[in-house]
Short mmCIF file of C-alpha atoms and ligand atoms in Angstrom, two decimals:
data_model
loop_
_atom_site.label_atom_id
_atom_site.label_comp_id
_atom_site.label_asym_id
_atom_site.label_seq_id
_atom_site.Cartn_x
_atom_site.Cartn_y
_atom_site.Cartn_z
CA UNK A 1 0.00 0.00 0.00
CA UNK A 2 1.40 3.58 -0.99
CA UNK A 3 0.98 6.34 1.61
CA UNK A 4 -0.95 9.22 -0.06
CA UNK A 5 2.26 11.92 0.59
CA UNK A 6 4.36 9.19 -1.28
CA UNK A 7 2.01 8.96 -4.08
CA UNK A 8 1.76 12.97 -4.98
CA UNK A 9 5.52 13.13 -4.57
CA UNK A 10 5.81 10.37 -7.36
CA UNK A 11 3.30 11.72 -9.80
CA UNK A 12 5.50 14.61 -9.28
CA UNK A 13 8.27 13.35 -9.66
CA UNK A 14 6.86 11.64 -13.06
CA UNK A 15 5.66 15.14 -14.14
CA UNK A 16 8.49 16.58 -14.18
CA UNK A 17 10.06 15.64 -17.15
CA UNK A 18 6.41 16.35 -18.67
CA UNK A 19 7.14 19.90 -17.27
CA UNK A 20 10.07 20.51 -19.63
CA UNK A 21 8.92 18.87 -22.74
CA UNK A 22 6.14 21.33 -22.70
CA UNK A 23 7.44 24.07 -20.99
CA UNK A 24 8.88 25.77 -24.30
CA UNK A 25 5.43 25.65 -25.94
CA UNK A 26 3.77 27.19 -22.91
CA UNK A 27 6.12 30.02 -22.54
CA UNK A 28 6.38 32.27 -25.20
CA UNK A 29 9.18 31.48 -28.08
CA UNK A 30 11.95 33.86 -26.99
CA UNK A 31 11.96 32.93 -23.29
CA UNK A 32 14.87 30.18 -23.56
CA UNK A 33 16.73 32.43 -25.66
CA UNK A 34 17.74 35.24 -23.48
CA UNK A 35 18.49 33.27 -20.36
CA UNK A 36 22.12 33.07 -20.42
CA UNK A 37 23.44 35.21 -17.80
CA UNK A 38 25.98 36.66 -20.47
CA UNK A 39 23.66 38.13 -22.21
CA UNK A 40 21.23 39.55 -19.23
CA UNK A 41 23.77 42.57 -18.78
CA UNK A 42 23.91 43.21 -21.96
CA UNK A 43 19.80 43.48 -22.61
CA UNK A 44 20.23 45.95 -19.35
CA UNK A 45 23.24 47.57 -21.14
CA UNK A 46 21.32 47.92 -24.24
CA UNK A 47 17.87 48.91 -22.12
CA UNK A 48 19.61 51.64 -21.13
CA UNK A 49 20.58 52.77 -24.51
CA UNK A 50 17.67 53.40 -25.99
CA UNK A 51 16.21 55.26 -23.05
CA UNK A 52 19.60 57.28 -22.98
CA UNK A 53 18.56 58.03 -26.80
CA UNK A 54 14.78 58.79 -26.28
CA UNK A 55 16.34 61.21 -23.54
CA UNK A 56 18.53 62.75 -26.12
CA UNK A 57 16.07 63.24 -28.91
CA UNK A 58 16.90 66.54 -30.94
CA UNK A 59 14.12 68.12 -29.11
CA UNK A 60 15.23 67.54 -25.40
CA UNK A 61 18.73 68.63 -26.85
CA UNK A 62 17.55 72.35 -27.33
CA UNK A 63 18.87 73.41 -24.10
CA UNK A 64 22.13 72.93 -25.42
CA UNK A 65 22.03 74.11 -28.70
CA UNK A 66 22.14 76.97 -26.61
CA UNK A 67 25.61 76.93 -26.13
CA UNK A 68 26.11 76.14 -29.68
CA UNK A 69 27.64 72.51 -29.12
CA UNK A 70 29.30 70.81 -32.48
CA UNK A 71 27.86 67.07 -33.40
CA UNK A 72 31.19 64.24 -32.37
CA UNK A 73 31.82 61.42 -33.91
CA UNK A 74 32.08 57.94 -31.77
CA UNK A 75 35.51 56.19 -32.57
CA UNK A 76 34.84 52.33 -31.26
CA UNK A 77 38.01 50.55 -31.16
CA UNK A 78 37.90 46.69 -31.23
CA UNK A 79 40.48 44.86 -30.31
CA UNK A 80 42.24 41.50 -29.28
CA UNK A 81 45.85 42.87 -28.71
CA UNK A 82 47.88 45.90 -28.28
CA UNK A 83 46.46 49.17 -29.96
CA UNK A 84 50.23 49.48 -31.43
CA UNK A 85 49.12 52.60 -33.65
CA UNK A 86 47.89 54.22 -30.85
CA UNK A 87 50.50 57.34 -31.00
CA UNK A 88 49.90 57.49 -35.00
CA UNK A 89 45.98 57.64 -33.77
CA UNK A 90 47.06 60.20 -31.21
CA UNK A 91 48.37 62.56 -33.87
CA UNK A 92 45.17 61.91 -35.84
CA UNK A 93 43.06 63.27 -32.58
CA UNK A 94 45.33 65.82 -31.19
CA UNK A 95 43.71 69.47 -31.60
CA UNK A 96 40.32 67.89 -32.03
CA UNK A 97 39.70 67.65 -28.20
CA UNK A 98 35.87 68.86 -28.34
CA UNK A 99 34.77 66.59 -31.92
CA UNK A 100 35.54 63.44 -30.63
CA UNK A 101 34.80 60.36 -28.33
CA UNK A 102 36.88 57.58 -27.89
CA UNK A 103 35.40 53.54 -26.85
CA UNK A 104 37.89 50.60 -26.63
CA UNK A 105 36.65 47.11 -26.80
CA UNK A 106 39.44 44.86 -25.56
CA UNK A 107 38.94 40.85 -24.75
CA UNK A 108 39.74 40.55 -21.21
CA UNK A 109 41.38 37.03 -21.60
CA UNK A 110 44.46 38.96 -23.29
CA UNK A 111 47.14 41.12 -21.42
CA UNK A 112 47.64 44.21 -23.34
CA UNK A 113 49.78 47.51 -22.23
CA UNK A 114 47.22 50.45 -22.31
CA UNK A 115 47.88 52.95 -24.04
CA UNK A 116 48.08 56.47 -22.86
CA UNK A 117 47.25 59.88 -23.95
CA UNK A 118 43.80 60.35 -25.23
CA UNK A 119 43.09 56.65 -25.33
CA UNK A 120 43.38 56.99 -20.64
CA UNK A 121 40.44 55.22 -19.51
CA UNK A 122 38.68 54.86 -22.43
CA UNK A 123 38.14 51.10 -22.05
CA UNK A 124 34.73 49.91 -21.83
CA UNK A 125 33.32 47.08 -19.88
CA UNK A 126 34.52 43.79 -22.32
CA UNK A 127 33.71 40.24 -22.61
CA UNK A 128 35.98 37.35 -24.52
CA UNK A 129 35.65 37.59 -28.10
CA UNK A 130 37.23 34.94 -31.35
CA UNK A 131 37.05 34.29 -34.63
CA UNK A 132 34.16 32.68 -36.30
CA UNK A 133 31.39 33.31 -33.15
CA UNK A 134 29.37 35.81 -32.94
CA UNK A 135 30.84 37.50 -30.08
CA UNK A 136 32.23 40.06 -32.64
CA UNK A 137 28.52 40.70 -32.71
CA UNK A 138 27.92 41.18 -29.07
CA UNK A 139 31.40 43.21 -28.78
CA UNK A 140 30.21 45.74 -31.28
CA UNK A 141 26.76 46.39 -30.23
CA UNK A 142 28.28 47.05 -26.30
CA UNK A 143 30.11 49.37 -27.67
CA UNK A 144 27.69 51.53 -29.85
CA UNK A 145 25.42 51.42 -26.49
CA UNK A 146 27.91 52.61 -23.96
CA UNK A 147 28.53 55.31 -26.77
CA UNK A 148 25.16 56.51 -26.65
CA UNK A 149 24.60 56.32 -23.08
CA UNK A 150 28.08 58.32 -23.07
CA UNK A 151 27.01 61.30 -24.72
CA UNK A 152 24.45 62.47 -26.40
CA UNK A 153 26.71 64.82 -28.95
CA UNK A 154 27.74 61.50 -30.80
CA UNK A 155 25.83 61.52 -33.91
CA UNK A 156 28.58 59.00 -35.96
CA UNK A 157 29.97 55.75 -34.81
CA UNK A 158 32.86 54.86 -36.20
CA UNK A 159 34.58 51.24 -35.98
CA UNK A 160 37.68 50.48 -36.56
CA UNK A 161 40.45 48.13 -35.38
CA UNK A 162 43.66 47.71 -33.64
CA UNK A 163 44.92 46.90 -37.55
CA UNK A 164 43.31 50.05 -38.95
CA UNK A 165 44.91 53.33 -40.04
CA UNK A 166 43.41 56.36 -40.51
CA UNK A 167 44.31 58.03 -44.32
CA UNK A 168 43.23 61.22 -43.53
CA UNK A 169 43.22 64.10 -41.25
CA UNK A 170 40.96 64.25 -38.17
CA UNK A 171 39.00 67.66 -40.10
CA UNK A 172 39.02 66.20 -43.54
CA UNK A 173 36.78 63.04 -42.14
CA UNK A 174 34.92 65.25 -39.98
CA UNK A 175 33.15 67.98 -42.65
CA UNK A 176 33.05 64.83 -44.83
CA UNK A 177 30.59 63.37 -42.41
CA UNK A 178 29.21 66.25 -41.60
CA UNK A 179 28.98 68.09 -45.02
CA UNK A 180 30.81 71.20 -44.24
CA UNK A 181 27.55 73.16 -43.62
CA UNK A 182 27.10 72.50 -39.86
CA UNK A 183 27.75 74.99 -37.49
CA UNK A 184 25.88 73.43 -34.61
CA UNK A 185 24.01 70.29 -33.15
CA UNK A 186 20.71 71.55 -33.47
CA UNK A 187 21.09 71.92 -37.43
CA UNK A 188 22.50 68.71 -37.37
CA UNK A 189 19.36 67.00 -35.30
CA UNK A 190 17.20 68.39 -37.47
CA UNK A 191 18.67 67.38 -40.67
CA UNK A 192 19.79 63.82 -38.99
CA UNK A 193 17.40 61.62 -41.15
CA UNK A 194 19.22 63.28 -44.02
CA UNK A 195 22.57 61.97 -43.31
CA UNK A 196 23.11 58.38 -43.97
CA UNK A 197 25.47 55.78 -42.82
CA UNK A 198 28.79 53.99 -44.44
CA UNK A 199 28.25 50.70 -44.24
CA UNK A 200 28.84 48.05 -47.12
CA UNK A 201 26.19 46.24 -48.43
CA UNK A 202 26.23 43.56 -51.21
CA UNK A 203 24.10 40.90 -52.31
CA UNK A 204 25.87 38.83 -54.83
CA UNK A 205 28.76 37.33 -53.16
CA UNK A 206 30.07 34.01 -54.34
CA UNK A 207 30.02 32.55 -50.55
CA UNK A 208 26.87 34.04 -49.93
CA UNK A 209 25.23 30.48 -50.31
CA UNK A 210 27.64 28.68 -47.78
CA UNK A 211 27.53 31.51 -45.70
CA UNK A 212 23.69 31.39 -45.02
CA UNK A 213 23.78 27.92 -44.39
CA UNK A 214 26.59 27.88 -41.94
CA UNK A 215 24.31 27.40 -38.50
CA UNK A 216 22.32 23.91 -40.51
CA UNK A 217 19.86 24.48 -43.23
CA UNK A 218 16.81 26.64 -43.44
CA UNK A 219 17.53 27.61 -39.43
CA UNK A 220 17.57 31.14 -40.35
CA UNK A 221 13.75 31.48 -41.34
CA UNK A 222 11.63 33.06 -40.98
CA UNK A 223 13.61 35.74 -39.85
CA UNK A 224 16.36 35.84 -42.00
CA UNK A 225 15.16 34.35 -45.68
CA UNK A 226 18.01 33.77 -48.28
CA UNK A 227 17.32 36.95 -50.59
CA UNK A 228 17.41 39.17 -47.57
CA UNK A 229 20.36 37.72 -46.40
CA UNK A 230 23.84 40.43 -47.15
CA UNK A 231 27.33 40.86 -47.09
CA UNK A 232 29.67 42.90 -46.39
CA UNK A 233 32.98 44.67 -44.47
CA UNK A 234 32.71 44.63 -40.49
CA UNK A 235 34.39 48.07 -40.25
CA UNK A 236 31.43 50.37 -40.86
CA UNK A 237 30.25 54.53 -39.61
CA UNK A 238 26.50 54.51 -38.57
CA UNK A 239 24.71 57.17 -37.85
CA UNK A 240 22.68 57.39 -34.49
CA UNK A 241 19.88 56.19 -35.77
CA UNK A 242 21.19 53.23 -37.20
CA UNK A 243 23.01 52.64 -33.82
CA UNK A 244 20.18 52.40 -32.08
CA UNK A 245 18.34 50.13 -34.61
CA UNK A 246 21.64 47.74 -33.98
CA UNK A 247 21.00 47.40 -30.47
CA UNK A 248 17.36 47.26 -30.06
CA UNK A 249 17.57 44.07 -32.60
CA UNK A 250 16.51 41.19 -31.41
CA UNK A 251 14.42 39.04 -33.89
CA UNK A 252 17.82 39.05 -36.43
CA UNK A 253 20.32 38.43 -33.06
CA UNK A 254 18.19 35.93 -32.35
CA UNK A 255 19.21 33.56 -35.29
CA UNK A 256 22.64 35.20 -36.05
CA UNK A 257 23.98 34.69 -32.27
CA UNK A 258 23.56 30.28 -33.01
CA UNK A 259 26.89 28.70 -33.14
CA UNK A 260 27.88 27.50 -36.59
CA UNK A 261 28.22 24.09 -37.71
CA UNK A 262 30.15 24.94 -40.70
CA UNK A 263 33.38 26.71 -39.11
CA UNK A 264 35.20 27.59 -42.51
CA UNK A 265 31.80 29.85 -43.75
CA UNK A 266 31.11 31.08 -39.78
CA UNK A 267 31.65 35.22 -40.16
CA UNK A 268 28.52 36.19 -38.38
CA UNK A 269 30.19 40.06 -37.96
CA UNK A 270 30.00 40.31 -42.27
CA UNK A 271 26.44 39.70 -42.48
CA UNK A 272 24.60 40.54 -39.27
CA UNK A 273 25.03 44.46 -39.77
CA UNK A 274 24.58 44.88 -43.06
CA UNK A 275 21.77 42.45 -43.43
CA UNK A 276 19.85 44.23 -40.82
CA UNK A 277 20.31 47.62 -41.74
CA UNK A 278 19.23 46.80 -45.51
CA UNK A 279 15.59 45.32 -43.83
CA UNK A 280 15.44 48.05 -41.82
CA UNK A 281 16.31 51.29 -43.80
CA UNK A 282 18.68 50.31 -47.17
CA UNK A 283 18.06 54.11 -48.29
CA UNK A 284 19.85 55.02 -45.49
CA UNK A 285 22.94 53.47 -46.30
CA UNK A 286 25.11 54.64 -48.72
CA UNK A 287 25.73 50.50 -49.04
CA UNK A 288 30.03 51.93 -49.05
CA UNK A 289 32.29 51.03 -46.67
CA UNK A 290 35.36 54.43 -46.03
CA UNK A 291 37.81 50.97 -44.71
CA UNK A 292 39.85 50.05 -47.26
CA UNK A 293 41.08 46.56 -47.50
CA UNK A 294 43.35 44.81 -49.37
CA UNK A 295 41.56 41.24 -50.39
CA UNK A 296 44.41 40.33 -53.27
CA UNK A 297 46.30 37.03 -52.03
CA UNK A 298 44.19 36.93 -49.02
CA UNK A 299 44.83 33.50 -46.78
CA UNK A 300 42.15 31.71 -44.71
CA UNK A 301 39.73 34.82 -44.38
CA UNK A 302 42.35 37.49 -43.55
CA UNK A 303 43.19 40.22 -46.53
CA UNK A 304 46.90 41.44 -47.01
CA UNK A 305 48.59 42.57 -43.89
CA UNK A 306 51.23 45.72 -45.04
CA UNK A 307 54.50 45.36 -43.80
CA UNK A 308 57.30 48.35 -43.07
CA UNK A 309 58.91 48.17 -46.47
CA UNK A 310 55.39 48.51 -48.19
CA UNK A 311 54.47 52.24 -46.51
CA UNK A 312 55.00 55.09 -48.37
CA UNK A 313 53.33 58.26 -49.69
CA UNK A 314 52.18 56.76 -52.87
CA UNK A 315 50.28 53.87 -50.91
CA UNK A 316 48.43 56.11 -48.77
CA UNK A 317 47.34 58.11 -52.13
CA UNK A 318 46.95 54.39 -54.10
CA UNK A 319 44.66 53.69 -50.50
CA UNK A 320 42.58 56.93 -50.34
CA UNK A 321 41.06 55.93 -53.83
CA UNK A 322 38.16 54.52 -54.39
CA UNK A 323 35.96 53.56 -57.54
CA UNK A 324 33.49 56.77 -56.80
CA UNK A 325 33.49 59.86 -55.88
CA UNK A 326 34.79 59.34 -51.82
CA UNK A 327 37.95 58.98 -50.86
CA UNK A 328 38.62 56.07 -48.35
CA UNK A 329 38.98 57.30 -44.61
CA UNK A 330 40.62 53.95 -43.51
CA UNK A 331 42.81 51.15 -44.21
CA UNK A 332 43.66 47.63 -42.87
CA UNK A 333 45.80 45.87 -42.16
CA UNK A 334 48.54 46.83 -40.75
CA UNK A 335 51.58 44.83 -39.05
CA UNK A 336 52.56 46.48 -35.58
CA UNK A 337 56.10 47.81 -36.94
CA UNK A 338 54.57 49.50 -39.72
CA UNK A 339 54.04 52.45 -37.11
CA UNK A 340 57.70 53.30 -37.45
CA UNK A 341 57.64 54.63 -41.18
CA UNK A 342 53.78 55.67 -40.83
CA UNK A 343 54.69 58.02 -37.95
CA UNK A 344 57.58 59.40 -40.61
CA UNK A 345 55.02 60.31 -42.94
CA UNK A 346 52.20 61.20 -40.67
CA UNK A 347 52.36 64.78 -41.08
CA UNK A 348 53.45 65.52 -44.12
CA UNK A 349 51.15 62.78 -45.74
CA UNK A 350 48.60 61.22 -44.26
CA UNK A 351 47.33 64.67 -42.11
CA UNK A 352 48.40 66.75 -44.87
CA UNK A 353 44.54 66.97 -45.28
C1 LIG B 401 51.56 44.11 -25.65
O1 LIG B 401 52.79 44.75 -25.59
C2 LIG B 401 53.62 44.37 -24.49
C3 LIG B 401 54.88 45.18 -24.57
O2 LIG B 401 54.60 46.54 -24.64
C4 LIG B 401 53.92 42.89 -24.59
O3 LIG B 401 54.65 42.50 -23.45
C5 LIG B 401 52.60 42.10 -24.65
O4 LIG B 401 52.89 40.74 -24.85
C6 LIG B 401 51.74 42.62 -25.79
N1 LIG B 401 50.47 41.94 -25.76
C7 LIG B 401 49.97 41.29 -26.83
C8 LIG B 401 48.63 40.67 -26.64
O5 LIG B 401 50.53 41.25 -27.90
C1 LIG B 402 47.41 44.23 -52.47
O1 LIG B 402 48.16 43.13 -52.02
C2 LIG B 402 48.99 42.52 -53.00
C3 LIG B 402 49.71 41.34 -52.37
O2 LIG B 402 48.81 40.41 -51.84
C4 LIG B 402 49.98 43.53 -53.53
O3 LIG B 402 50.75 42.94 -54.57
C5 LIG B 402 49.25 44.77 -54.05
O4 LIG B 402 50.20 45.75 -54.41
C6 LIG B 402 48.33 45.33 -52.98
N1 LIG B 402 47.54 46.45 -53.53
C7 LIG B 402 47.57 47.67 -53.02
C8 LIG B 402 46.69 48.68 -53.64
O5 LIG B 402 48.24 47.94 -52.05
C1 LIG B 403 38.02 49.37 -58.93
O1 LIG B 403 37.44 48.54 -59.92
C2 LIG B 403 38.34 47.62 -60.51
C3 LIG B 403 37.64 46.91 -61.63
O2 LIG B 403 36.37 46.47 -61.22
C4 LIG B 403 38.85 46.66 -59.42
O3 LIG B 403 39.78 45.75 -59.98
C5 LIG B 403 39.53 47.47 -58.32
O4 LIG B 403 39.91 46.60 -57.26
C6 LIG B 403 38.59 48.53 -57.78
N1 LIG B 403 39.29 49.38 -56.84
C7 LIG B 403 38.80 49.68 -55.65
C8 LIG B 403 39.61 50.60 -54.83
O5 LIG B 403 37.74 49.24 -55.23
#
């Protein structure tokens, strides 16, 4: 004979597994996917983006435009080692002080010297990134948040790595970005929707089949379906706008932030940006990324890497040109030592203008 107690603990006991079979049905469909702890302070991070940019709507800015404040632009730095350009960089902000914010993105799991000068303190709070996983993903979108939260004034978000270099001078980029007309925030707020982003954007890359079928087939629908799906560079200059878009995404993250099971096509960073932005608002892109890159002779997914004895004048100039009528703003990559014979030609080349 079973006591009674016994019994309801068994049918419990029995129920359980009952419990999770059904339990994702009952609960609604994103519930198991945002219960990683990882990601919980990012959701908060990102929560309080987007109430830091409701807060910092043109409108509520009109107490400043007061004092006549200039637009900045956002530099994000993302990196896994030493920012060993950092005093070519330092040259590129120096004067500047008022136009610009500086983020840095570093993986915690690597020991790196920080870097002085403007770049003091500038790190933000990181998690662990690699190769093929979308933590490149995750990296990104902490830092476009903590550069909204940081100051409203940011209006462009520019990312770039610890292999980039900038081609230009600090003002040359800026009244490129900001048209040369602006004399103050408040034009620039009210004009915002005008100005667009620089972010690449293509749709008929060879890989583009493998690529989309890198986490198993057809596990990117409904969200995601093959003719929406894009390409294109990481290193990209969004607007506000589109910043916030990027980190109020879930219903893309959602499919783009599942591990791969085809390693050699897994670059979640190349298509999760620019696929989103071209559902969201493609007429807001220019679809043109201002980082060049150098994809001749390029070995297991990394482009050309310049050396010391490549740098000179003419390959900045041979850099800054493009197939249209911009001039690009950055190039990659870079081996550390090139900084000795970029530094030589920093001022009388690449700042020149
Ligand atoms: C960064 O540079 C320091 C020397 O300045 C070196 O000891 C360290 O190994 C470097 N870190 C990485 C990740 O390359
Ligand atoms: C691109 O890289 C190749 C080597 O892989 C080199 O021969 C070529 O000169 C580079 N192009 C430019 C514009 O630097
Ligand atoms: C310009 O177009 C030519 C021909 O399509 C191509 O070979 C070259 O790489 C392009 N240059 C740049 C900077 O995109």
């Amino acid at each position: 004979m079973f006591s009674s107690p016994l019994l309801i603990s068994f049918s419990l006991f029995l129920s359980l597994p009952l419990l999770f079979f059904f339990a994702p049905q009952i609960l609604p469909p994103n519930y198991f996917h945002f219960r990683f702890p990882d990601e919980l302070d990012d959701l908060s991070l990102f929560h309080k983006a987007t109430l830091a940019y409701t807060h910092s709507s043109p409108k509520s800015l009109s107490h400043l435009a007061t004092i006549n404040p200039k637009p900045k632009i956002a530099f994000l730095f993302l990196t896994n080692s030493n920012l060993s350009f950092a005093p070519l960089w330092e040259k590129f902000f120096q004067g500047n002080q008022p136009l610009f914010n500086i983020y840095i993105h570093s993986d915690p799991t690597v020991k790196l010297t920080p870097p002085g000068g403007v770049f003091h303190g500038r790190f933000i709070e990181s998690k662990k990134t690699h190769r093929a996983s979308p933590t490149l993903i995750s990296a990104v979108r902490r830092l476009l948040a903590t550069a909204i939260i940081h100051d409203p004034l940011n209006q462009y978000f520019a990312l770039v790595s610890q292999h980039c270099i900038p081609l230009h001078s600090f003002n040359f980029m800026y009244n490129y970005l900001f048209k040369n007309q602006l004399t103050s925030l408040s034009s620039f707020s009210s004009t915002q929707s005008e100005y667009r982003s620089f972010i690449e954007i293509l749709s008929d890359d060879p890989n583009l089949v493998e690529r989309y079928g890198a986490r198993g087939d057809n596990v990117m629908l409904p969200e995601v379906p093959f003719e929406e799906f894009r390409v294109g560079s990481q290193f990209f200059i969004l607007t506000r706008r589109h910043a916030l878009v990027v980190i109020r995404d879930r219903k893309l993250w959602r499919k783009f932030r599942l591990p791969c099971l085809n390693v050699d096509s897994c670059y979640p960073e190349e298509h999760y940006f620019p696929t989103l932005l071209s559902m969201e608002d493609l007429k807001g892109c220019t679809q043109f990324t201002l980082t060049r890159v150098n994809w001749t002779g390029s070995f297991d997914g990394h482009p050309h890497l310049y050396t010391p004895p490549e740098v000179s004048a003419e390959l900045v100039y041979q850099l800054r040109q493009s197939n249209s009528s911009y001039s690009y703003f950055f190039a990659r990559k870079f081996s550390p030592d090139s900084l000795i014979p970029l530094m030589d030609i920093a001022d009388d080349v690449i700042f020149r203008y």
